[in-house]
Structures are given as structure tokens and as C-alpha cells.
CSV table of C-alpha atoms in Angstrom, one decimal:
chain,number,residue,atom,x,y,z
A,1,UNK,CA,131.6,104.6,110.5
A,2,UNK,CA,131.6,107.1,107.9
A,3,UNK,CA,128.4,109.4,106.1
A,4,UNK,CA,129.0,110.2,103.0
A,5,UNK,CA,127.4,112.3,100.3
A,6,UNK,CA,127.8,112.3,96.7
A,7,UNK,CA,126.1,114.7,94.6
A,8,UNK,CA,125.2,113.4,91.2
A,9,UNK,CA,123.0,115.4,88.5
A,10,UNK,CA,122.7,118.2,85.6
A,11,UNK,CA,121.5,120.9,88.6
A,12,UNK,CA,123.9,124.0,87.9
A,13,UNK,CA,124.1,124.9,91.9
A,14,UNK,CA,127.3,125.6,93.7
A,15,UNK,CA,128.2,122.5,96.6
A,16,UNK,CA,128.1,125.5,99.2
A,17,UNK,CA,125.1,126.7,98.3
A,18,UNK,CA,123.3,123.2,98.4
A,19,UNK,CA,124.2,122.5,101.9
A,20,UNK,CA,123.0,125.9,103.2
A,21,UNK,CA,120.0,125.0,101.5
A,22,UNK,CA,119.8,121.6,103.4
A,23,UNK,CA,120.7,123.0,106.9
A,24,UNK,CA,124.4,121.4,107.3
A,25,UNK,CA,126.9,123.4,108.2
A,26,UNK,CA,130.7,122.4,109.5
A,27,UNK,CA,128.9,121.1,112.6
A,28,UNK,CA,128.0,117.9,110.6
A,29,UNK,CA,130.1,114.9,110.0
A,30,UNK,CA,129.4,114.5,107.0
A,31,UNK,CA,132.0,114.0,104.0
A,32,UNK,CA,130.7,115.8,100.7
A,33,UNK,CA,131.7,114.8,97.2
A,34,UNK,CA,130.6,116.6,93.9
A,35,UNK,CA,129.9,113.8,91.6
A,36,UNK,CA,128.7,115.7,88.6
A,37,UNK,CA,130.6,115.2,85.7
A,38,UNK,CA,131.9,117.9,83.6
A,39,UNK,CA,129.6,120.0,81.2
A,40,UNK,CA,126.8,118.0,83.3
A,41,UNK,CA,124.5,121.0,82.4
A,42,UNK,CA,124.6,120.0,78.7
A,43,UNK,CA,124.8,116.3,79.0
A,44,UNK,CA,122.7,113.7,77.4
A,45,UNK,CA,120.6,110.6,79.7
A,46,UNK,CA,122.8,108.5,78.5
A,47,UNK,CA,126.1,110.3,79.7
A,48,UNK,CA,124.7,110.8,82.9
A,49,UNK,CA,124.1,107.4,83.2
A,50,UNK,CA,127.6,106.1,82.5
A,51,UNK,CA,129.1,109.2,85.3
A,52,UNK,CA,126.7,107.9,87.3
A,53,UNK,CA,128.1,104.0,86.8
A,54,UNK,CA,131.8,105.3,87.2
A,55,UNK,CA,131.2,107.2,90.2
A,56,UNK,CA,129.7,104.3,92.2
A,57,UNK,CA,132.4,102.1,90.8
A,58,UNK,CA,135.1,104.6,92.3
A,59,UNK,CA,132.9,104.6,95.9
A,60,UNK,CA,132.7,100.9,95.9
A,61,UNK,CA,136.6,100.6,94.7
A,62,UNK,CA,138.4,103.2,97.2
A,63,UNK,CA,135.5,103.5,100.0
A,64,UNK,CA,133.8,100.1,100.2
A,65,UNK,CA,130.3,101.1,102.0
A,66,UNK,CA,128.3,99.5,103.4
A,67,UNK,CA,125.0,100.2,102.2
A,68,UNK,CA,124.0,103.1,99.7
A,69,UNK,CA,120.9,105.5,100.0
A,70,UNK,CA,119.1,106.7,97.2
A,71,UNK,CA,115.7,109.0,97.0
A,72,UNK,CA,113.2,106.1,95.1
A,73,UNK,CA,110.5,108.8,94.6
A,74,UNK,CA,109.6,110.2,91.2
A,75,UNK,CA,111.3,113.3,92.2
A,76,UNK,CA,114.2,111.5,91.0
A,77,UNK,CA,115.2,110.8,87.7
A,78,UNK,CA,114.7,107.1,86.4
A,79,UNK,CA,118.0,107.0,84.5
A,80,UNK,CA,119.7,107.9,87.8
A,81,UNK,CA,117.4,104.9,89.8
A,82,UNK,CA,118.6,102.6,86.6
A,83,UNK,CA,122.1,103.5,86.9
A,84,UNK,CA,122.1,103.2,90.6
A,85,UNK,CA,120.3,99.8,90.9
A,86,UNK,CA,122.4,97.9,88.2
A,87,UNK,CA,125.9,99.2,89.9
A,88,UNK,CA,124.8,98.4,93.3
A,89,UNK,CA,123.9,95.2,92.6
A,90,UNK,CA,127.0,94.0,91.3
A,91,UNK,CA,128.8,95.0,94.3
A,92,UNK,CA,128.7,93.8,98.2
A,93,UNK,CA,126.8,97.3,99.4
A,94,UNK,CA,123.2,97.1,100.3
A,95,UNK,CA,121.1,99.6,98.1
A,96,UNK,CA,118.1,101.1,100.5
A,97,UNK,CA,115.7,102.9,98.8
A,98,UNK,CA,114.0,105.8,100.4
A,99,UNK,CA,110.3,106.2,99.5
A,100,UNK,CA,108.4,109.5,100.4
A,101,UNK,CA,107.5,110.6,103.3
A,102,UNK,CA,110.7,108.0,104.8
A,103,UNK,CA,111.8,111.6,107.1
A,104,UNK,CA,109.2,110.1,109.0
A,105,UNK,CA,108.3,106.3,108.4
A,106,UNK,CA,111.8,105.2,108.0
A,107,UNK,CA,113.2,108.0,111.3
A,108,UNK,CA,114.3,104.6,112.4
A,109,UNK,CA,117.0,103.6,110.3
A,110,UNK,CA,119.3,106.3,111.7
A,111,UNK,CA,119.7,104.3,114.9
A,112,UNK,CA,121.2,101.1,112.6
A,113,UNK,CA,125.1,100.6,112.6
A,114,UNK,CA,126.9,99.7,109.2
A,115,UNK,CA,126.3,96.2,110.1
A,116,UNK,CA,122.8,96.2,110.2
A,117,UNK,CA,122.3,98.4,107.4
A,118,UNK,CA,124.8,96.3,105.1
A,119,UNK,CA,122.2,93.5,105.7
A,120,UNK,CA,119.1,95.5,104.8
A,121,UNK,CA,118.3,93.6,101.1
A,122,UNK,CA,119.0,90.5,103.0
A,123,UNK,CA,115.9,90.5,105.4
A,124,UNK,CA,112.7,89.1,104.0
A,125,UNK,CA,109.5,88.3,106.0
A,126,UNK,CA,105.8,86.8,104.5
A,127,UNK,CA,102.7,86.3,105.4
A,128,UNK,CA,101.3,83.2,106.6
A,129,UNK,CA,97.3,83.1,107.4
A,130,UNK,CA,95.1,80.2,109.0
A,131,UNK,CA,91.7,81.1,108.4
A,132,UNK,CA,89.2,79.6,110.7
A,133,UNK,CA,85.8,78.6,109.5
A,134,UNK,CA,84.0,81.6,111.2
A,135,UNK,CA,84.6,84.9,111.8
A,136,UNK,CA,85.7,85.7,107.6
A,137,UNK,CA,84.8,89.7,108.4
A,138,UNK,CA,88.2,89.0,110.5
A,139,UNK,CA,90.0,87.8,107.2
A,140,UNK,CA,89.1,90.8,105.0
A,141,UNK,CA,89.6,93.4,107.6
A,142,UNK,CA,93.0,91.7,107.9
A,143,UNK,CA,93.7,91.8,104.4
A,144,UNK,CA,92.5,95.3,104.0
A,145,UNK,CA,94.9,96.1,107.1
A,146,UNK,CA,97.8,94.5,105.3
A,147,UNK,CA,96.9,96.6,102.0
A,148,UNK,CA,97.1,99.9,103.6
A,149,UNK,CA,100.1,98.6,105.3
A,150,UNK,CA,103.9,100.6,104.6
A,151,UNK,CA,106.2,98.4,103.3
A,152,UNK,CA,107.8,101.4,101.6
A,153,UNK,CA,111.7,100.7,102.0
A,154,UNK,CA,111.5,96.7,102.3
A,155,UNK,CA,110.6,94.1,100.0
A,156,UNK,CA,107.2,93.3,99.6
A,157,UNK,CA,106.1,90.3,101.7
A,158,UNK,CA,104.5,86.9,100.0
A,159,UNK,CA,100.7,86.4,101.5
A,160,UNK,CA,99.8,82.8,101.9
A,161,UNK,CA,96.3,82.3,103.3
A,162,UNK,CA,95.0,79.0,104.4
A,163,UNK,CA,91.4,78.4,104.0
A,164,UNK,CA,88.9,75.7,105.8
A,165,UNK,CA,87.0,73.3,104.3
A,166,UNK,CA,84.1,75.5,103.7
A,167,UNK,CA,84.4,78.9,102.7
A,168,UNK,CA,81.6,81.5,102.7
A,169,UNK,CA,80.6,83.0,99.2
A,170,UNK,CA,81.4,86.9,99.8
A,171,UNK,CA,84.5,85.6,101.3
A,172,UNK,CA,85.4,83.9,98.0
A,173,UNK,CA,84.6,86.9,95.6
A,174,UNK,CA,86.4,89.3,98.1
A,175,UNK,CA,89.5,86.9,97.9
A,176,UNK,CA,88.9,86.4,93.8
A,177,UNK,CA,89.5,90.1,93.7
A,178,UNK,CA,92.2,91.1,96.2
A,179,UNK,CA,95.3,92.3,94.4
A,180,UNK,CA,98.6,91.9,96.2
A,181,UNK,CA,100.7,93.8,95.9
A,182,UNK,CA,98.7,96.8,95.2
A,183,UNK,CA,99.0,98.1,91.7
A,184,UNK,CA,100.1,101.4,91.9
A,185,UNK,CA,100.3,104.8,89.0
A,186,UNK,CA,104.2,104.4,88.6
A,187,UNK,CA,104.1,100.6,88.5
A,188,UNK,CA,101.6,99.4,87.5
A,189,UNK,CA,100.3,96.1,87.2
A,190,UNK,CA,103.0,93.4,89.4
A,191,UNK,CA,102.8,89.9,89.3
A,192,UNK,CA,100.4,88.6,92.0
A,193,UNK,CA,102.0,87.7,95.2
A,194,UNK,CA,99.4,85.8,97.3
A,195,UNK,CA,98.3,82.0,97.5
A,196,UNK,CA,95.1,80.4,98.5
A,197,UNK,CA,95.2,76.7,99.9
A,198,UNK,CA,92.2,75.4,100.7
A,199,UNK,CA,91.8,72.1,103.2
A,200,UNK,CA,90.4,69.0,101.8
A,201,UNK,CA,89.0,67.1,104.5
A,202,UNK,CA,86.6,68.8,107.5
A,203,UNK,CA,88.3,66.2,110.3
A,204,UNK,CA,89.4,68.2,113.3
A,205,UNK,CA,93.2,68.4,113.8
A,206,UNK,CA,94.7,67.3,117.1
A,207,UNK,CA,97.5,69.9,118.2
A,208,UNK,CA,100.1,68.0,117.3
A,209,UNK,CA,98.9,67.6,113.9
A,210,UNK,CA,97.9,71.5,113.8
A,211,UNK,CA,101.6,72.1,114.7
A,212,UNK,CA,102.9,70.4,112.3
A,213,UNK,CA,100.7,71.7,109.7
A,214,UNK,CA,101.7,75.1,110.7
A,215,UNK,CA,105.6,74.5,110.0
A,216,UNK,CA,104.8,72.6,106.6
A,217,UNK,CA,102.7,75.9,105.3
A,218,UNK,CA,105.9,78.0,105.2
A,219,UNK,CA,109.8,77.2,104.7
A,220,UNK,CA,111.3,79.9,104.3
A,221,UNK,CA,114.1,80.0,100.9
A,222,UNK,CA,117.2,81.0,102.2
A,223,UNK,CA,116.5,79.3,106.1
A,224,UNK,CA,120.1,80.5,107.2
């Protein structure tokens, strides 16, 4: 497999003088393009935008990689993280997003082949919670576990919590306002990705009938 690096923006900095800057020197396998487009110093959003669209369609046309990294942090333009995301998606490379701090929570992903990473957008996982009528601290230390959790990097997991028959009062106004995914400055408000169900009857499963509850509480979309 091959790294490669494009360099994409208005910066007015020689390709040399980058890498010193970045610590990679001939020692590196690493094969460097200069993206930028001419007069990229004077150019407007919306030129950027369509070099940007060209240049991943010339990657994608004489390269054909397998997945494509891009800094998702707002130390990078949004035009560029426009740009990037609609090209990408119309083409068979996985886009993988790097969120801050990823030097460290996302060290892993350097030990991935092309395969793997070519199936990065296609892994999914949720959450699935049986409640059990005592213990509800457990639940909402859970929860708050979960929200503190990093899923920087993957897609945000559905949480499905399944409640007994009875269900303590400070449990219900914790639940009423947990917000998941958490809203965040540069989002903002996303659509709510949690679900309550609640059992109707207080009759005590046998196993066999807790088993098969379990499997019909989750199927997943795509079950390939």
C-alpha cells in the first residue's frame, strides 16, 4: 500500500518548507502532491471549493484509494470539509475524519491495512440496555459513562434502553432530560438518538423467553 499526501489550501508556504516543519524528511515513504491551484493566494471560497472537487476526482480517477483522511477539527476550513465530504461520497474510498486530539485517541488506526480502513464508514455498533428494576444509580452512571465516552472518528451509536415495569421517579426525570448525542458549540442541536421501551406486564420471564426478548430488541439494518 501507498501514503499519500495532498496539499490543498490558500497557505503561501513552499512544499519543502512544510515538510521540515512536519518532521519528514526522504526517510519517509510518503508520496507528496501540491494540490493548490494556481493564484490559490487570491482565490475566492468558492474556487477553492471546485480545485478542491477536481483534485479528489483526479485521486480517485488515476490513484483509486482506499480510504481518505481529512483533519474534521475547526482548524480546518468548512468549505474544504464540504468539498471533501460530497466528493468522497460519490466514490468507493472511505472518508475518516480525524477529530482532535486523534495523535492520541485514534494512535490505533496506523496499525490497519487498506482493507480494513476501506471499510471504516461501513462499521456501525448501538447500544442496547436491559434495565433491571433495582439498582437505577447503575443506569445513570451508565449513561453518564456513555456521554463522556469518545466516539470521535466513528459514527455515533443508537442507545436503546429497555425499562421494567416500574420505574423509579428520579430515574424518569434523569431519562426525560438526557440528550444523546450530546449537543455540542459547532453542532449544535442533533436529532435525538436514544429510545425508551418500557415492559407492560411485571410476569417474570423464563430464560428462554428473556433470550428471545433480547434478540427481538435489536436487528441490526444492514445484518450482512
Amino acid at each position: 500500500s501507498y501514503v499519500h499526501f495532498a496539499f490543498i489550501g490558500t497557505a503561501d508556504i513552499a512544499m519543502q518548507d512544510l515538510l521540515e516543519v512536519n518532521g519528514i524528511d526522504k526517510t519517509c515513504p510518503l508520496i507528496i502532491h501540491d494540490a493548490r491551484p494556481d493564484h490559490s493566494q487570491m482565490s475566492t471560497e468558492n474556487r477553492m471549493s471546485l480545485a478542491i472537487v477536481k483534485a479528489l476526482y483526479l485521486f480517485n480517477l488515476y490513484m483509486h484509494p482506499q480510504a481518505v483522511f481529512i483533519d474534521s477539527t475547526k482548524a480546518e476550513e468548512s468549505y474544504f470539509l464540504r468539498a471533501v465530504r460530497d466528493q468522497v461520497s460519490s466514490t468507493q474510498s472511505a472518508l475518516i475524519e480525524l477529530p482532535e486530539h486523534s495523535r492520541t485517541s485514534l494512535a490505533w488506526i496506523s496499525k490497519l491495512d487498506s482493507a480494513a480502513l476501506s471499510a471504516w464508514n461501513d462499521v456501525r455498533f448501538d447500544i442496547l440496555i436491559h434495565a433491571t428494576p433495582t439498582g437505577t444509580a447503575n443506569l445513570e452512571r451508565l449513561l453518564r459513562s456513555i456521554a463522556r465516552a469518545d466516539f470521535a472518528g466513528i459514527q455515533t451509536p443508537h442507545i436503546t434502553v429497555e425499562l421494567p415495569y416500574a420505574v423509579d421517579a428520579p430515574l424518569e426525570s434523569y431519562l426525560a432530560n438526557f440528550k444523546w448525542p450530546r449537543p455540542t458549540p459547532s453542532d449544535g442541536q442533533r436529532p435525538q438518538m436514544i429510545s425508551l421501551r418500557r415492559r407492560i406486564t411485571r410476569q417474570l420471564m423464563e430464560e428462554e423467553d428473556s433470550s428471545v426478548r433480547f434478540v427481538e430488541s435489536f436487528w441490526p439494518t444492514d445484518p450482512r
